[in-house]
Every structure is written in structure tokens, then in C-alpha cells.
Coordinates of C-alpha atoms in Angstrom, one line a residue:
X1 CA 0.0 0.0 0.0
X2 CA 1.6 3.3 -1.0
X3 CA 2.5 5.7 1.8
X4 CA 1.0 9.1 2.3
X5 CA 4.3 10.8 1.4
X6 CA 4.4 9.1 -2.1
X7 CA 0.7 10.0 -2.6
X8 CA 1.5 13.7 -1.9
X9 CA 4.4 13.7 -4.3
X10 CA 2.4 12.1 -7.1
X11 CA -0.4 14.6 -6.4
X12 CA 2.1 17.6 -6.6
X13 CA 3.6 16.2 -9.9
X14 CA 0.2 15.8 -11.5
X15 CA -0.6 19.5 -10.4
X16 CA 2.6 20.7 -12.1
X17 CA 1.8 18.9 -15.3
X18 CA -1.7 20.4 -15.4
X19 CA -0.4 24.0 -14.8
X20 CA 2.2 23.5 -17.7
X21 CA -0.6 22.4 -20.1
X22 CA -2.7 25.4 -19.0
X23 CA 0.3 27.7 -19.6
X24 CA 0.9 26.2 -23.0
X25 CA -2.9 26.6 -23.8
X26 CA -2.7 30.3 -22.7
X27 CA 0.4 30.9 -24.9
X28 CA -1.6 29.5 -27.8
X29 CA -4.6 31.6 -27.2
X30 CA -2.5 34.7 -26.9
X31 CA -0.6 33.8 -30.1
X32 CA -4.0 33.2 -31.9
X33 CA -5.3 36.6 -30.7
X34 CA -2.0 38.4 -31.9
X35 CA -2.6 36.7 -35.3
X36 CA -6.2 37.6 -35.5
X37 CA -7.5 34.0 -35.5
X38 CA -10.7 32.8 -33.9
X39 CA -10.4 29.6 -31.9
X40 CA -13.3 27.2 -31.9
X41 CA -13.9 24.2 -29.7
X42 CA -11.5 22.3 -32.0
X43 CA -8.0 23.6 -31.5
X44 CA -5.5 23.2 -34.4
X45 CA -2.9 20.4 -33.9
X46 CA 0.5 21.0 -32.2
X47 CA 2.2 20.8 -35.5
X48 CA 0.3 23.8 -36.7
X49 CA 1.5 25.9 -33.8
X50 CA 5.2 25.1 -33.8
X51 CA 6.2 27.1 -36.9
X52 CA 4.0 30.1 -35.8
X53 CA 5.5 30.0 -32.4
X54 CA 9.0 30.0 -33.7
X55 CA 8.2 33.0 -36.0
X56 CA 6.3 35.0 -33.4
X57 CA 9.1 34.4 -30.7
X58 CA 11.8 35.4 -33.1
X59 CA 10.0 38.6 -34.1
X60 CA 9.4 39.6 -30.4
X61 CA 13.0 38.8 -29.5
X62 CA 14.2 41.1 -32.4
X63 CA 11.9 43.9 -31.3
X64 CA 13.1 43.7 -27.7
X65 CA 16.7 43.6 -28.7
X66 CA 16.3 46.8 -30.9
X67 CA 14.3 48.5 -28.2
X68 CA 16.9 47.9 -25.5
X69 CA 19.9 48.7 -27.6
X70 CA 21.8 51.6 -26.1
X71 CA 22.3 54.8 -28.1
X72 CA 26.0 54.5 -27.5
X73 CA 26.1 51.0 -29.3
X74 CA 24.7 52.5 -32.5
X75 CA 27.1 54.0 -35.0
X76 CA 26.1 57.7 -35.5
X77 CA 24.8 58.3 -39.0
X78 CA 25.7 61.6 -40.6
X79 CA 23.4 63.3 -42.9
X80 CA 25.3 64.0 -46.2
X81 CA 24.6 66.1 -49.2
X82 CA 25.1 64.6 -52.6
X83 CA 28.2 65.6 -54.4
X84 CA 26.7 66.2 -57.9
X85 CA 28.9 66.7 -61.0
X86 CA 27.7 67.4 -64.5
X87 CA 27.8 64.1 -66.4
X88 CA 27.5 62.8 -69.9
X89 CA 25.6 59.5 -70.0
X90 CA 26.2 56.8 -72.7
X91 CA 23.0 55.5 -74.0
X92 CA 19.4 56.1 -72.7
X93 CA 19.2 57.1 -69.1
X94 CA 16.4 58.0 -66.7
X95 CA 16.4 60.3 -63.8
X96 CA 16.4 58.4 -60.4
X97 CA 14.4 61.1 -58.7
X98 CA 11.5 61.9 -61.1
X99 CA 11.9 58.7 -63.3
X100 CA 11.7 60.9 -66.5
X101 CA 13.9 60.4 -69.5
X102 CA 17.1 62.4 -69.7
X103 CA 17.2 64.2 -73.1
X104 CA 20.2 65.3 -75.0
X105 CA 23.5 64.1 -76.4
X106 CA 25.9 65.6 -73.9
X107 CA 25.7 66.7 -70.2
X108 CA 22.1 65.3 -69.9
X109 CA 22.2 65.5 -66.1
X110 CA 24.3 65.2 -63.0
X111 CA 25.8 62.3 -61.1
X112 CA 26.9 62.1 -57.5
X113 CA 30.5 61.4 -57.4
X114 CA 30.1 59.7 -54.0
X115 CA 27.2 57.3 -54.3
X116 CA 26.5 57.4 -58.2
X117 CA 22.9 58.8 -58.1
X118 CA 21.9 60.1 -61.5
X119 CA 19.3 62.9 -61.7
X120 CA 18.2 65.9 -63.9
X121 CA 20.1 69.2 -63.1
X122 CA 16.7 70.7 -62.0
X123 CA 16.0 67.6 -59.8
X124 CA 19.4 67.8 -58.0
X125 CA 18.0 70.6 -55.6
X126 CA 15.0 68.5 -54.7
X127 CA 16.9 65.3 -53.8
X128 CA 17.1 64.8 -49.9
X129 CA 20.4 64.8 -48.1
X130 CA 20.6 61.1 -48.0
X131 CA 23.8 60.3 -49.9
X132 CA 25.2 56.8 -49.0
X133 CA 28.8 56.9 -50.3
X134 CA 29.9 53.7 -52.1
X135 CA 33.5 52.5 -52.0
X136 CA 33.5 52.0 -55.7
X137 CA 33.2 55.8 -56.2
X138 CA 35.7 56.8 -53.4
X139 CA 39.0 57.1 -55.3
X140 CA 41.1 58.4 -52.4
X141 CA 41.2 58.7 -48.6
X142 CA 43.3 61.9 -48.1
X143 CA 41.4 65.1 -49.1
X144 CA 38.1 63.2 -49.1
X145 CA 35.3 64.8 -47.1
X146 CA 35.3 63.4 -43.6
X147 CA 31.5 62.6 -43.5
X148 CA 31.8 60.9 -47.0
X149 CA 34.7 58.6 -45.8
X150 CA 32.9 57.7 -42.6
X151 CA 29.7 56.8 -44.3
X152 CA 31.6 54.9 -47.0
X153 CA 33.3 52.7 -44.6
X154 CA 30.4 52.7 -42.0
X155 CA 32.6 53.7 -39.2
X156 CA 32.3 56.3 -36.4
X157 CA 35.6 58.0 -37.4
X158 CA 37.9 58.0 -40.4
X159 CA 40.0 54.9 -40.4
X160 CA 43.2 57.0 -40.8
X161 CA 42.5 58.7 -37.4
X162 CA 41.8 55.4 -35.6
X163 CA 44.8 53.5 -37.1
X164 CA 47.3 56.2 -36.6
X165 CA 46.3 56.9 -33.0
X166 CA 46.3 53.3 -32.1
X167 CA 49.9 53.0 -33.4
X168 CA 51.1 56.2 -31.7
X169 CA 49.6 55.1 -28.4
X170 CA 51.1 51.6 -28.7
X171 CA 54.7 52.8 -29.0
X172 CA 55.1 56.5 -29.1
X173 CA 53.4 58.2 -26.1
X174 CA 56.8 58.7 -24.4
X175 CA 58.6 59.8 -27.5
X176 CA 60.2 63.3 -26.8
X177 CA 58.7 66.0 -29.0
X178 CA 55.7 63.9 -30.1
X179 CA 53.9 65.9 -32.8
X180 CA 56.4 68.7 -32.6
X181 CA 59.1 66.9 -34.4
X182 CA 58.4 66.3 -38.2
X183 CA 58.8 62.9 -39.8
X184 CA 60.8 62.5 -43.1
X185 CA 58.4 64.1 -45.7
X186 CA 59.0 61.5 -48.3
X187 CA 58.0 58.7 -45.9
X188 CA 54.8 60.8 -44.7
X189 CA 53.9 61.1 -48.4
X190 CA 54.4 57.3 -48.9
X191 CA 51.9 56.6 -46.0
X192 CA 49.4 59.0 -47.6
X193 CA 49.7 57.1 -50.9
X194 CA 49.4 53.8 -49.1
X195 CA 46.1 54.8 -47.4
X196 CA 44.8 56.2 -50.7
X197 CA 45.6 52.9 -52.4
X198 CA 45.0 50.2 -49.7
X199 CA 42.7 51.9 -47.1
X200 CA 42.4 50.1 -43.9
X201 CA 44.8 47.4 -45.0
X202 CA 47.7 49.9 -44.9
X203 CA 50.6 48.7 -42.8
X204 CA 51.9 51.5 -40.5
X205 CA 53.5 49.2 -37.9
X206 CA 56.9 49.6 -36.5
X207 CA 58.2 47.0 -39.1
X208 CA 57.1 49.4 -41.9
X209 CA 57.9 52.7 -40.3
X210 CA 60.2 52.6 -37.2
X211 CA 60.1 56.4 -36.8
X212 CA 56.9 57.3 -34.9
X213 CA 57.1 60.9 -36.2
X214 CA 56.2 59.6 -39.7
X215 CA 52.9 58.3 -38.3
X216 CA 52.2 61.6 -36.4
X217 CA 53.1 63.5 -39.6
X218 CA 50.6 61.3 -41.6
X219 CA 47.9 62.1 -39.2
X220 CA 48.5 65.8 -39.1
X221 CA 48.6 65.8 -43.0
X222 CA 45.2 63.9 -43.1
X223 CA 43.7 66.5 -40.8
X224 CA 45.1 69.5 -42.8
X225 CA 44.0 68.0 -46.1
X226 CA 40.3 67.7 -45.2
X227 CA 38.2 69.9 -47.5
X228 CA 36.1 70.8 -44.4
X229 CA 38.2 71.0 -41.2
X230 CA 37.3 68.8 -38.2
X231 CA 35.9 72.1 -36.6
X232 CA 33.7 72.9 -39.5
X233 CA 33.3 76.4 -41.0
X234 CA 29.8 76.7 -39.7
X235 CA 30.9 76.1 -36.2
X236 CA 34.2 78.1 -36.4
X237 CA 32.8 81.5 -35.3
X238 CA 31.1 80.1 -32.3
X239 CA 34.3 78.4 -31.1
X240 CA 36.3 81.7 -31.6
X241 CA 33.6 83.6 -29.6
X242 CA 33.8 81.0 -26.8
X243 CA 37.6 81.3 -26.6
X244 CA 37.2 85.1 -26.0
X245 CA 35.1 84.6 -22.8
X246 CA 36.7 85.2 -19.5
X247 CA 34.2 83.6 -17.2
X248 CA 35.1 79.9 -16.7
X249 CA 31.5 78.6 -16.5
X250 CA 30.2 80.7 -19.4
X251 CA 33.2 79.6 -21.5
X252 CA 32.5 75.9 -21.0
X253 CA 28.8 76.4 -21.7
X254 CA 29.7 78.3 -24.9
X255 CA 32.0 75.4 -26.0
X256 CA 29.2 72.9 -25.4
X257 CA 27.0 74.9 -27.6
X258 CA 29.6 75.2 -30.3
X259 CA 30.3 71.4 -30.2
X260 CA 26.6 70.8 -30.8
X261 CA 26.9 72.6 -34.2
X262 CA 29.4 70.1 -35.5
X263 CA 28.2 67.3 -37.9
X264 CA 28.2 64.0 -36.0
X265 CA 31.2 62.5 -37.7
X266 CA 33.2 65.7 -36.9
X267 CA 32.1 65.6 -33.3
X268 CA 33.1 62.0 -32.9
X269 CA 36.5 62.5 -34.6
X270 CA 37.2 65.6 -32.4
X271 CA 36.2 63.7 -29.2
X272 CA 38.5 60.8 -30.0
X273 CA 41.4 63.1 -30.9
X274 CA 41.1 65.2 -27.8
X275 CA 41.0 62.0 -25.6
X276 CA 44.2 60.9 -27.3
X277 CA 46.0 64.3 -26.9
X278 CA 44.9 64.3 -23.1
X279 CA 46.8 61.0 -22.8
X280 CA 49.7 62.6 -24.6
X281 CA 49.8 65.4 -21.9
X282 CA 49.6 62.8 -19.2
X283 CA 53.1 61.6 -20.4
X284 CA 54.5 65.0 -20.4
X285 CA 57.5 64.2 -18.3
X286 CA 58.7 61.9 -21.0
X287 CA 57.5 63.6 -24.3
X288 CA 57.8 67.2 -23.0
X289 CA 54.4 68.0 -24.6
X290 CA 51.7 69.8 -22.6
X291 CA 48.3 71.0 -23.7
X292 CA 49.6 74.5 -24.7
X293 CA 52.3 72.9 -27.0
X294 CA 49.9 70.6 -28.6
X295 CA 47.3 73.4 -29.1
X296 CA 49.9 75.5 -31.0
X297 CA 50.3 72.5 -33.4
X298 CA 46.7 71.5 -33.7
X299 CA 45.0 74.9 -33.7
X300 CA 45.6 75.6 -37.4
X301 CA 45.2 71.8 -38.2
X302 CA 41.8 71.4 -36.8
X303 CA 40.2 74.8 -37.7
X304 CA 40.6 77.3 -40.6
X305 CA 38.9 80.7 -40.9
X306 CA 36.0 80.6 -43.4
X307 CA 36.4 83.3 -46.1
X308 CA 38.0 85.9 -43.8
X309 CA 40.5 88.6 -44.8
X310 CA 44.2 87.9 -44.2
X311 CA 44.4 90.2 -41.1
X312 CA 41.3 88.7 -39.4
X313 CA 42.6 85.2 -40.0
X314 CA 46.0 86.2 -38.6
X315 CA 44.4 87.6 -35.5
X316 CA 42.3 84.3 -35.0
X317 CA 45.5 82.2 -34.7
X318 CA 45.8 82.8 -31.1
X319 CA 42.1 82.0 -30.4
X320 CA 42.5 78.8 -32.4
X321 CA 45.3 77.8 -30.1
X322 CA 43.1 78.6 -27.1
X323 CA 40.2 76.6 -28.5
X324 CA 42.2 73.5 -28.8
X325 CA 43.9 74.0 -25.4
X326 CA 40.5 74.3 -23.7
X327 CA 39.2 71.2 -25.5
X328 CA 42.2 69.1 -24.4
X329 CA 42.1 70.3 -20.7
X330 CA 38.4 69.9 -20.4
X331 CA 38.0 66.8 -22.6
X332 CA 36.3 64.8 -19.7
X333 CA 33.6 67.5 -19.2
X334 CA 32.9 68.7 -22.7
X335 CA 32.4 65.4 -24.5

């Protein structure tokens, strides 16, 4: 005769099985309601539910994953205008904006040099700023618009900046006169040509270039060659005005407002570069480079006066230095 204990265990197991079945039935009812199906007295067989369950659960999981993704985990996407050039098309061609035929034998329309979009000249002003650069159309790395390069490679910053800074920090932070001493110009030009040709596959390791000043020179050259400086022309006046303020709190607030005017890719590049230069200053006893020294070098490299007369541009040089010095010293609170 079974004992009372075994009877209680059997009863508990039976209760758990019944709960599990009710839970499964509830899941099926919820799924049916989500799919807009009416359930009669005769429920579909289990084989009917299995693929629907898998599909529904995968969709829910995907939605939850996207909803909980942190903003910092998403690569910032920069709005980019199209780089239209007058183009002569071979054979019949249709406008990709209005879908109408392009008439004429020569210069029928314009073509975006970065993404290859083909439109009428009159349609080019109506196209939204949604250029998605294609690597097939990017012929060089140096002198290429920063946002164009970032979008083409789908990165947060230009690969030149990332690769050079990683190499400098791995073996050059304690090098005396870092960024002040120039590398051999022919070798710097060689690095530039390598980036233009091989992109992110370029070898800038110590085996290829033992002198770290060649890598710092290549980085400075890349920043100088940008058609739009890291501190863009639109934001330039606000940074100069912020540098002229004497009240510390107002100055920092003005710098935050100026930083907000930068395109996302420019802001991200400047943030990464300032964090690097801050680490350079933390090794000052070895490299003899403080924030003021670095600001003298990087001021004219990161910002250029937009269409100002020679005298005004000359007067701005000291404020350019002050801008970079403030950014380096306050990197942890400004970015």
C-alpha cells in the first residue's frame, strides 16, 4: 500500500503537469489573438502551432533587442548632401528622382561622385540629403570629405585617425617632442599614398615605419587636407567667440553649444582626438608636450577661418590655439 508521502508527491507532480498544459494553452490563445484568429472548440494540432510560435518568438526577440539597444551602441549616421557633378551618360538614361527620361546628347544631367545617383540638373536641388557613399566611387582617402569617408566605410571616425592614434599610443606616447618633431616628408607622403591605395589594409606598424614621427606626420597631414576641417566652417565663429570669454562657467557652456553645431562624424572625430591628446599630456615628463604645446600645433590643423580677410585670419590664430587647449584640458567634461 503506497505511503501518504508518495501520494502527496504524485499529487504535486500531477498538479505541475496540469499547470504546464494550461500555460501552453494560454500561450496558444495569446498567439491566436495576436494573429487575429478565432479559436473554436476544436484547436489546431500542435504541428500547426510550432512554426507560428518560432516565427512570433523570433519577431518579439528582435523587437526587444532593438528597443533595449543603447544609443552608444549605435554607430552615429551623418546626414550627407550629394556631391553632384555634370555628367554625360552613354545611351538612354532615366532620372532616379522623377523617373523621367534624360534628353540630350551631352551633359544630360548630374551624377553624385560619392554614391553614383543620376538625376536631372533641375532635380538635384530636390533630392534629400541622404547620400550613401559607395567605396566604388571613393577614389582616395586623403582630401576626401570626412563625412563621406565615414559613411563609405560605415565607421564612427575616419580609419586614418583610428589607425594612426592606435599606433602612436602603442609605441610613441613617451617619444620626446611627439607631434612637434616632423617625420621625413617623403615617408609621410608614402603613408598617404598607401592609405589612398590600400585603405584600412595599410601597414603602418613599427616594421614598416620605425620612426613614430612619420605616423604623427601622416595624421596631421590627413587633418590638414580635409576639405572641411574637423571644426567645421559653420561652427568656427562660435568656437572663436567661446575662446574670448573670460568667465570659466560661461566659457565651458559656450564650448558645449559650439560642439553641438558640429556634424556627428566631426564631433566624434574631435572627441576621439582630444582624448588621445589628453593622454599625450599625461606623459609630459617623457615627451615634454603639454596642452599648450599641442594646441599650437593642432589649432591651425583642426580649424581654418572661413572666407575671412588675411588680417582677421591672422588675429584668429591665437584664439585657435586657445580653443584646442580648452578642449584638451576639459575633454572629460565637454564630451
